[in-house]
Structure formats: C-alpha cells, structure tokens
GROMACS .gro file of C-alpha atoms in nm:
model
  265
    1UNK     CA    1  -0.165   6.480   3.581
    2UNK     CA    2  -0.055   6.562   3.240
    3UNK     CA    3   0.120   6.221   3.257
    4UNK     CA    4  -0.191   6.050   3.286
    5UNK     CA    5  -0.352   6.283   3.039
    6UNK     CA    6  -0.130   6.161   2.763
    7UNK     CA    7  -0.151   5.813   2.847
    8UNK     CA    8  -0.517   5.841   2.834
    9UNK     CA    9  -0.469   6.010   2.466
   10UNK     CA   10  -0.314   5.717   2.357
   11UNK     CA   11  -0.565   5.512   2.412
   12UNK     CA   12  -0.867   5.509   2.163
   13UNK     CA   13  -0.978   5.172   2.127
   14UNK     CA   14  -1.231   4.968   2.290
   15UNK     CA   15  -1.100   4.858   2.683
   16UNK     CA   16  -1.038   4.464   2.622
   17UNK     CA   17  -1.180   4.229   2.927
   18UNK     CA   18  -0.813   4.103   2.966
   19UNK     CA   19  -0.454   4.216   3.011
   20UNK     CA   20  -0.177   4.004   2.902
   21UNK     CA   21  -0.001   3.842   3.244
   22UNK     CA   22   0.333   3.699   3.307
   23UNK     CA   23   0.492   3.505   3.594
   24UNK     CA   24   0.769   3.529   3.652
   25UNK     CA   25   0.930   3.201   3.775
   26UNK     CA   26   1.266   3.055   3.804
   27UNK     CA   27   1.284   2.702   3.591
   28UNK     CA   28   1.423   2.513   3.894
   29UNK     CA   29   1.141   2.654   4.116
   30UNK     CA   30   0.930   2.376   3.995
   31UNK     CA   31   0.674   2.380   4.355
   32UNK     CA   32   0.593   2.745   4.276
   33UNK     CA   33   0.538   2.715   3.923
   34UNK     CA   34   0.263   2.406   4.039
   35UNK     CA   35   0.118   2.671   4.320
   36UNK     CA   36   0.084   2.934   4.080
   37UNK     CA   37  -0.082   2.754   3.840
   38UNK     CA   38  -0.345   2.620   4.082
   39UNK     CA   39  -0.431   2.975   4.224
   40UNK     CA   40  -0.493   3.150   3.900
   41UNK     CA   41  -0.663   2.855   3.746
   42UNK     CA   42  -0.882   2.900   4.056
   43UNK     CA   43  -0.906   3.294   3.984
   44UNK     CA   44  -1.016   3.154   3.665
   45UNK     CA   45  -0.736   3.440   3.470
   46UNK     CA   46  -0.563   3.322   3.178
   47UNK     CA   47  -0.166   3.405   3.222
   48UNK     CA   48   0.149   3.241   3.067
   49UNK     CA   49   0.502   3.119   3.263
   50UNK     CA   50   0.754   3.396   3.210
   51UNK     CA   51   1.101   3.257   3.244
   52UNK     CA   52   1.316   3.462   3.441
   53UNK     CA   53   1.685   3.482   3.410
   54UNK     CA   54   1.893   3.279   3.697
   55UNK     CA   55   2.125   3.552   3.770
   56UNK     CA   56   2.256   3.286   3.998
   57UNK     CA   57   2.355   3.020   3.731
   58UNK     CA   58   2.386   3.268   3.435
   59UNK     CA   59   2.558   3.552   3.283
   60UNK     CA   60   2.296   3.724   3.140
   61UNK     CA   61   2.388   3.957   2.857
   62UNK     CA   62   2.170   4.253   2.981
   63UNK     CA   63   2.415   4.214   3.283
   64UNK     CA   64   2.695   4.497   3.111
   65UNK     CA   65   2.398   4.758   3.223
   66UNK     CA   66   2.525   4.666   3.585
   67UNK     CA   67   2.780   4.923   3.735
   68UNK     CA   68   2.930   4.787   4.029
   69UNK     CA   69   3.092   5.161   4.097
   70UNK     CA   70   2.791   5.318   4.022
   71UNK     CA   71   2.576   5.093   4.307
   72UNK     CA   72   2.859   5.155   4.563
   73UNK     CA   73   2.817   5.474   4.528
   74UNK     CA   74   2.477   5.545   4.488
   75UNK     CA   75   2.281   5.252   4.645
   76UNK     CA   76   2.594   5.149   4.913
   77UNK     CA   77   2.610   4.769   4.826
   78UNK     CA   78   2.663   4.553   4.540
   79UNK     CA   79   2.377   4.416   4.389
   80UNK     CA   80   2.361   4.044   4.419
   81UNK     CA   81   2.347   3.812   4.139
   82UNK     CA   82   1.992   3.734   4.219
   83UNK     CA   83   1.867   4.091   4.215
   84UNK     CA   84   2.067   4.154   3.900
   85UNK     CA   85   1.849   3.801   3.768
   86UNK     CA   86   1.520   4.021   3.910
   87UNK     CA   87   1.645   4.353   3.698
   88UNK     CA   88   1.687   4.125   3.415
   89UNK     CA   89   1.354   3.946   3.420
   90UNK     CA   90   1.126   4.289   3.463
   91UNK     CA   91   1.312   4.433   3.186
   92UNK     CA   92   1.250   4.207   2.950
   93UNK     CA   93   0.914   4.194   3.010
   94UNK     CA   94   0.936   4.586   2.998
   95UNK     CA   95   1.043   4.505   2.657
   96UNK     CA   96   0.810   4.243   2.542
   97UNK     CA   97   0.531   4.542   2.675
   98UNK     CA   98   0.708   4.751   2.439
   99UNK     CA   99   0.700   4.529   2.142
  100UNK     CA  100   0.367   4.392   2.136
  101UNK     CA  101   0.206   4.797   2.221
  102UNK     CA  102  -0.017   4.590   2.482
  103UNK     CA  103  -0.062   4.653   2.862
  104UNK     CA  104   0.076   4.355   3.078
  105UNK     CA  105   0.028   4.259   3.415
  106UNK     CA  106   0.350   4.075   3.565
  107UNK     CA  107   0.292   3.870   3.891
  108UNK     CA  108   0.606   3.734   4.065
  109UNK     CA  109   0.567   3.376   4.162
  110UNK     CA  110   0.586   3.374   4.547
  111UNK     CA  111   0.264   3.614   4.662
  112UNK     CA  112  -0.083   3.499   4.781
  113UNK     CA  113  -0.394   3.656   4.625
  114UNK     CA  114  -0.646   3.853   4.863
  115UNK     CA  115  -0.999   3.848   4.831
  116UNK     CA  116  -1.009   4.188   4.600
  117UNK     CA  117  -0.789   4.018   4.286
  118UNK     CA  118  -1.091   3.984   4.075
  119UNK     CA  119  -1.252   4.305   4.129
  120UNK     CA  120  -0.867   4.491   4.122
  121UNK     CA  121  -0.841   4.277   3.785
  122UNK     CA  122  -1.082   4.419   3.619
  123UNK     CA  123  -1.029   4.769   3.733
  124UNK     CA  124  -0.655   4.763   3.618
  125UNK     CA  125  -0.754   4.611   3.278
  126UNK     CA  126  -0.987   4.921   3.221
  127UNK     CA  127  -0.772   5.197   3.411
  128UNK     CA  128  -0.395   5.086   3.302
  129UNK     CA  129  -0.420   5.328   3.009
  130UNK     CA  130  -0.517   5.627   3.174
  131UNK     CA  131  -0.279   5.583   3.458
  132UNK     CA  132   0.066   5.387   3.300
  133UNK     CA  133   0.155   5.209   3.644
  134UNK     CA  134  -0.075   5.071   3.871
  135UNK     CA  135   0.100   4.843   4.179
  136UNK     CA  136  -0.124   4.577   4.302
  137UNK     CA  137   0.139   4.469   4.596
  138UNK     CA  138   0.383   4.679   4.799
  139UNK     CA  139   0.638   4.582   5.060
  140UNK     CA  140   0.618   4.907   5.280
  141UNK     CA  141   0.315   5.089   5.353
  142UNK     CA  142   0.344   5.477   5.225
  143UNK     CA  143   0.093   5.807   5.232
  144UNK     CA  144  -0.125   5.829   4.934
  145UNK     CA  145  -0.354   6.075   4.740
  146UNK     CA  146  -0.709   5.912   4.639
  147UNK     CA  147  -0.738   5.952   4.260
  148UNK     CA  148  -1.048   5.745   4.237
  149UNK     CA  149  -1.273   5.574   4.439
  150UNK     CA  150  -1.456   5.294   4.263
  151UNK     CA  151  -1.651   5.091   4.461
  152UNK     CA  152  -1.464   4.866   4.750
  153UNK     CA  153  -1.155   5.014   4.570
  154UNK     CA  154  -0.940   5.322   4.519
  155UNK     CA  155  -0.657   5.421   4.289
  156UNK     CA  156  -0.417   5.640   4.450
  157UNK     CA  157  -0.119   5.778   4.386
  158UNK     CA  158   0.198   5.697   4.639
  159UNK     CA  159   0.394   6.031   4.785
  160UNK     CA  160   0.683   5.716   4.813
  161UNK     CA  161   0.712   5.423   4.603
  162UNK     CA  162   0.588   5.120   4.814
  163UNK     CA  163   0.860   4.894   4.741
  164UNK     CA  164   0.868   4.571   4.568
  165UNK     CA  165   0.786   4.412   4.207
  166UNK     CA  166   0.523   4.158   4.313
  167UNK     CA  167   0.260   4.206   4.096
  168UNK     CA  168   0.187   4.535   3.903
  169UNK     CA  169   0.006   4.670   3.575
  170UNK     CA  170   0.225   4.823   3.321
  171UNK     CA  171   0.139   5.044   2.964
  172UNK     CA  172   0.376   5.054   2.698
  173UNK     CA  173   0.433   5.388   2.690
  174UNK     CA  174   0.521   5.348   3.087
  175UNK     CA  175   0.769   5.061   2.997
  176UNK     CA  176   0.940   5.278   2.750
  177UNK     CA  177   0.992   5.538   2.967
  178UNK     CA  178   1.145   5.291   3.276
  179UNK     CA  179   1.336   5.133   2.966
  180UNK     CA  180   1.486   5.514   2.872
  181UNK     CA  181   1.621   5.550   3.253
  182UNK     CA  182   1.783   5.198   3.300
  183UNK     CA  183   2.061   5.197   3.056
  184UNK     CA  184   2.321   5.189   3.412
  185UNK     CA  185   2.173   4.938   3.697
  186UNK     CA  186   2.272   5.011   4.026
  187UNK     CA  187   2.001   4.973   4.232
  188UNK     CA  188   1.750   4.680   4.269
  189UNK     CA  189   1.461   4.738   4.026
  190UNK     CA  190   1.223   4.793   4.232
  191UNK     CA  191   1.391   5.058   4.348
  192UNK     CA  192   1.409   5.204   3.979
  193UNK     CA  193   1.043   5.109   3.981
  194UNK     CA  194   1.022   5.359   4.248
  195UNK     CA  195   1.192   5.660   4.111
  196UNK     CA  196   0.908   5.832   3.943
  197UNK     CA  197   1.035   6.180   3.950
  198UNK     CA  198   1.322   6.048   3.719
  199UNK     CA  199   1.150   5.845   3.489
  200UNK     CA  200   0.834   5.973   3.473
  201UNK     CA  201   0.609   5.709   3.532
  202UNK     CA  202   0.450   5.811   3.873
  203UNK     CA  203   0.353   5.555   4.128
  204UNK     CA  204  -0.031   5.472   4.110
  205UNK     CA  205  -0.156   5.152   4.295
  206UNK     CA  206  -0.458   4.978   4.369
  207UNK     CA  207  -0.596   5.026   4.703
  208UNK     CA  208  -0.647   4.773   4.945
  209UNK     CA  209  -0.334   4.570   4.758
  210UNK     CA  210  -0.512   4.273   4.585
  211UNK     CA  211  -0.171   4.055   4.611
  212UNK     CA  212   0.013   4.041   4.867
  213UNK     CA  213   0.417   3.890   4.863
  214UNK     CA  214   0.474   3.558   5.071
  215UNK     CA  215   0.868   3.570   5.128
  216UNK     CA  216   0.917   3.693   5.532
  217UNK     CA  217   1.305   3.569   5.538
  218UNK     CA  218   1.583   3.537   5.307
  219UNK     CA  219   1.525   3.178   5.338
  220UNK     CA  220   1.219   3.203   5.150
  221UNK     CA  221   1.312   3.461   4.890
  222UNK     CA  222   1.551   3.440   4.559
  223UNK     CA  223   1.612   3.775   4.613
  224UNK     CA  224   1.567   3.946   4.990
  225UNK     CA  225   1.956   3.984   5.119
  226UNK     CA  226   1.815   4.044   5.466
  227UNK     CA  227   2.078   4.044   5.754
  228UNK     CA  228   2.289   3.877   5.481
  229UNK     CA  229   2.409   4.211   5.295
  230UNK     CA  230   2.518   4.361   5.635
  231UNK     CA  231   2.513   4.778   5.655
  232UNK     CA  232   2.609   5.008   5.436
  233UNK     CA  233   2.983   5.170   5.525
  234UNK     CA  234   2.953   5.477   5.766
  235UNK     CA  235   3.140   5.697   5.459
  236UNK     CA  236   2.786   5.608   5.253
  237UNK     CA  237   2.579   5.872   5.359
  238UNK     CA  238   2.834   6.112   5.433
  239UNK     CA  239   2.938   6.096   5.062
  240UNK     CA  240   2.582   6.058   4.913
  241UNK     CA  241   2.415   6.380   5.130
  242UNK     CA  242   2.398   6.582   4.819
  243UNK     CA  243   2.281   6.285   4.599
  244UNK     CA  244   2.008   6.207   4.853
  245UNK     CA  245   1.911   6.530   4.851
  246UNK     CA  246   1.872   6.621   4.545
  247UNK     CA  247   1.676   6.296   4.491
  248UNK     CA  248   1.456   6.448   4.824
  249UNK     CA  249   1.352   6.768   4.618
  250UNK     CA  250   1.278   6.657   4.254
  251UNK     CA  251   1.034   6.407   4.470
  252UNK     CA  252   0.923   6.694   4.644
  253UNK     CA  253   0.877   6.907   4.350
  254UNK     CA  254   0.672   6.645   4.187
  255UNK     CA  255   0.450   6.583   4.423
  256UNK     CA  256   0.340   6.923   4.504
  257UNK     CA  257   0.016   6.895   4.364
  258UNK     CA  258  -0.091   6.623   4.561
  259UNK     CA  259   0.001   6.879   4.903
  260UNK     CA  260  -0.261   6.854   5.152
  261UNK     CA  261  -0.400   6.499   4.989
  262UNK     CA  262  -0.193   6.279   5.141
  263UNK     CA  263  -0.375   6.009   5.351
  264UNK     CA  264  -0.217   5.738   5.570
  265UNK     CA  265  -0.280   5.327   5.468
   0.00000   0.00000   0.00000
C-alpha cells in the first residue's frame, strides 16, 4: 500500500473527465484500424491511432534491449519478431506517458468492448493516480484481493498478473518504474507487465474486465505463437529451478498483506 500511497501524493490537481488513449495498430492492419474507430466513436471516447512498430518488417532501434541469451535462459524461447514489435510499441508509449506527466490508457486494436467500458472509463480516469496500473483485460483468470468496491465494479489487486496488454491504465510514475526494469528484454512484455514484485508497479485491475481480447488462434493474432513456438527444452526448468524460485518468494513476500483476501474470479 505505500505504493499506492505515493502515487496518490503525487497527485494534487483536479481529476480530469478524460485520460489520454492510444491504439495501438499495425499500419497494414487497415480492417482493424476501421473497426476500432467505429466502436469507440460509438463509446463516444476520444482516442488517437498509435503506430506500432512492425517488428516483422523492421529493425527497430529499441531492438539492442533484446537478449536472445538472456530469453533462452530465463523465458526458454526466443522472442519472435512480432512480440519484440509488441515490447517496442508499449514502451514507447511508456515513454510518451513519461514525457507528457499524463495518465494514458493504451487499448490494443483486436479486443471487443463489454457492456461495463463506460462506467470502468470513468472509474480508471479518477482512480489511475491512486493506484499506478489498473488492467481493464486479462488473458488468464487469477485470485484477487477487493481494494474497492464501487458500484457494479471493483478494483482489486491480482496475487498473479493476468496476462496480456489489451487494454490497461497507466501513471507516469508507473511507466517510469516499468521503464527502470526493461533495459534487457527477454520475455514478452506482458510478461514484464506482470512482474510487479520487481518493478514495483503492482497489478491492480478493474473488475468484471470492461475489454475483453478477440484473438482465439495464432491465425488471428500478430503476436500469439500458439502451437507454433513448440515446448520449451526439458534442460529449461531443470536449469531455471533456482530462478523460478526465487521469482516464487519475492511474489510471495509481496503479497503477504493481501493473505487471507484472496478471492477467486
């Protein structure tokens, strides 16, 4: 809690009525940039296009962070050149958060809207001080702790990170602090995302999610690897036992005051 208590310290001015969103969309994915644009003009919330970076088609400078070493060893696969184009994107956005000292909300460009977005809106536009992260999508359900409950809705805080980068709130001070742990990639970012006993930007979400991601297959995804990436080599978790746990107890150790909180989705 002492997290959120300086994030909340931080903030003294009057809550604005908006947060500045991003989506983030491929330039050749011309159909979702068209879909996008006709659900949020719907939702009647004003966003701008973020470009992301084609790690497919382009060599992205922020691509020297990327350790291929480092992800065999600690992740147990490569990362592909469209996950390194995901890493890429996010950051940069963690860096425009940075620069402008304004909250964002980044929304990936394949995920359907539930019927909560408005209401989950305008909760993370007044909350996203006070709490740094706040995940409006996940790919895996996890435990959580209730923080709040605010009407139909409830901010809670994740004993695991719930996976995926489809739509989430972000603070400055949270992006610098995911910007100070990323100098080496070798993991997919939102598995970074996830790490919140190394970074220090705990995992808060909006409960039910308000977004929801579209992609089931690799098919429909820039990113998923699916069956694709095959398994990780039967030395991996013989040789990354001690990483693993050590990773298991600083998780542990941070979540300890949340003990005995922890509900199921």
């Amino acid at each position: 809690m002492v997290a959120i208590n300086e994030m909340a310290r931080s903030h003294r001015m009057k809550q604005p009525k908006t947060i500045d969103t991003y989506v983030v969309n491929l330039e050749r994915s011309e159909k979702r940039r068209s879909e996008m644009s006709t659900k949020l003009d719907a939702l009647n919330i004003p966003y701008e296009f973020f470009d992301a970076v084609d790690g497919r088609i382009e060599n992205h400078p922020l691509f020297v962070r990327y350790s291929e070493r480092s992800a065999l060893k600690h992740y147990g696969f490569e990362l592909a050149p469209g996950e390194l184009g995901c890493y890429a994107s996010h950051f940069l956005l963690w860096q425009l958060c940075v620069e402008k000292d304004k909250p964002i909300l980044i929304l990936e460009d394949d995920i359907e809207f539930n019927f909560n977005f408005n209401s989950a809106y305008e909760l993370a536009v007044q909350k996203i001080h006070e709490y740094g992260l706040l995940r409006l999508s996940g790919h895996k359900i996890r435990k959580y702790a209730i923080c709040e409950e605010i009407r139909e809705l409830k901010i809670v805080r994740f004993k695991r990170g719930p996976h995926g980068t489809s739509s989430y709130a972000l603070s400055p001070l949270a992006a610098k602090k995911l910007i100070s742990k990323a100098e080496v990639w070798y993991e997919p970012v939102d598995v970074h995302l996830d790490r919140f006993w190394s970074h220090g930007v705990e995992s808060f979400g909006i409960q039910p999610f308000p977004v929801s991601h579209v992609a089931t297959s690799e098919a429909d995804s820039e990113i998923w690897q699916g069956k694709r990436r095959g398994s990780r080599p039967k030395e991996f978790k013989k040789n990354t036992r001690f990483i693993r746990l050590n990773d298991s107890l600083w998780r542990f150790f941070v979540n300890i005051p949340y003990i005995g909180r922890w509900k199921h989705n």
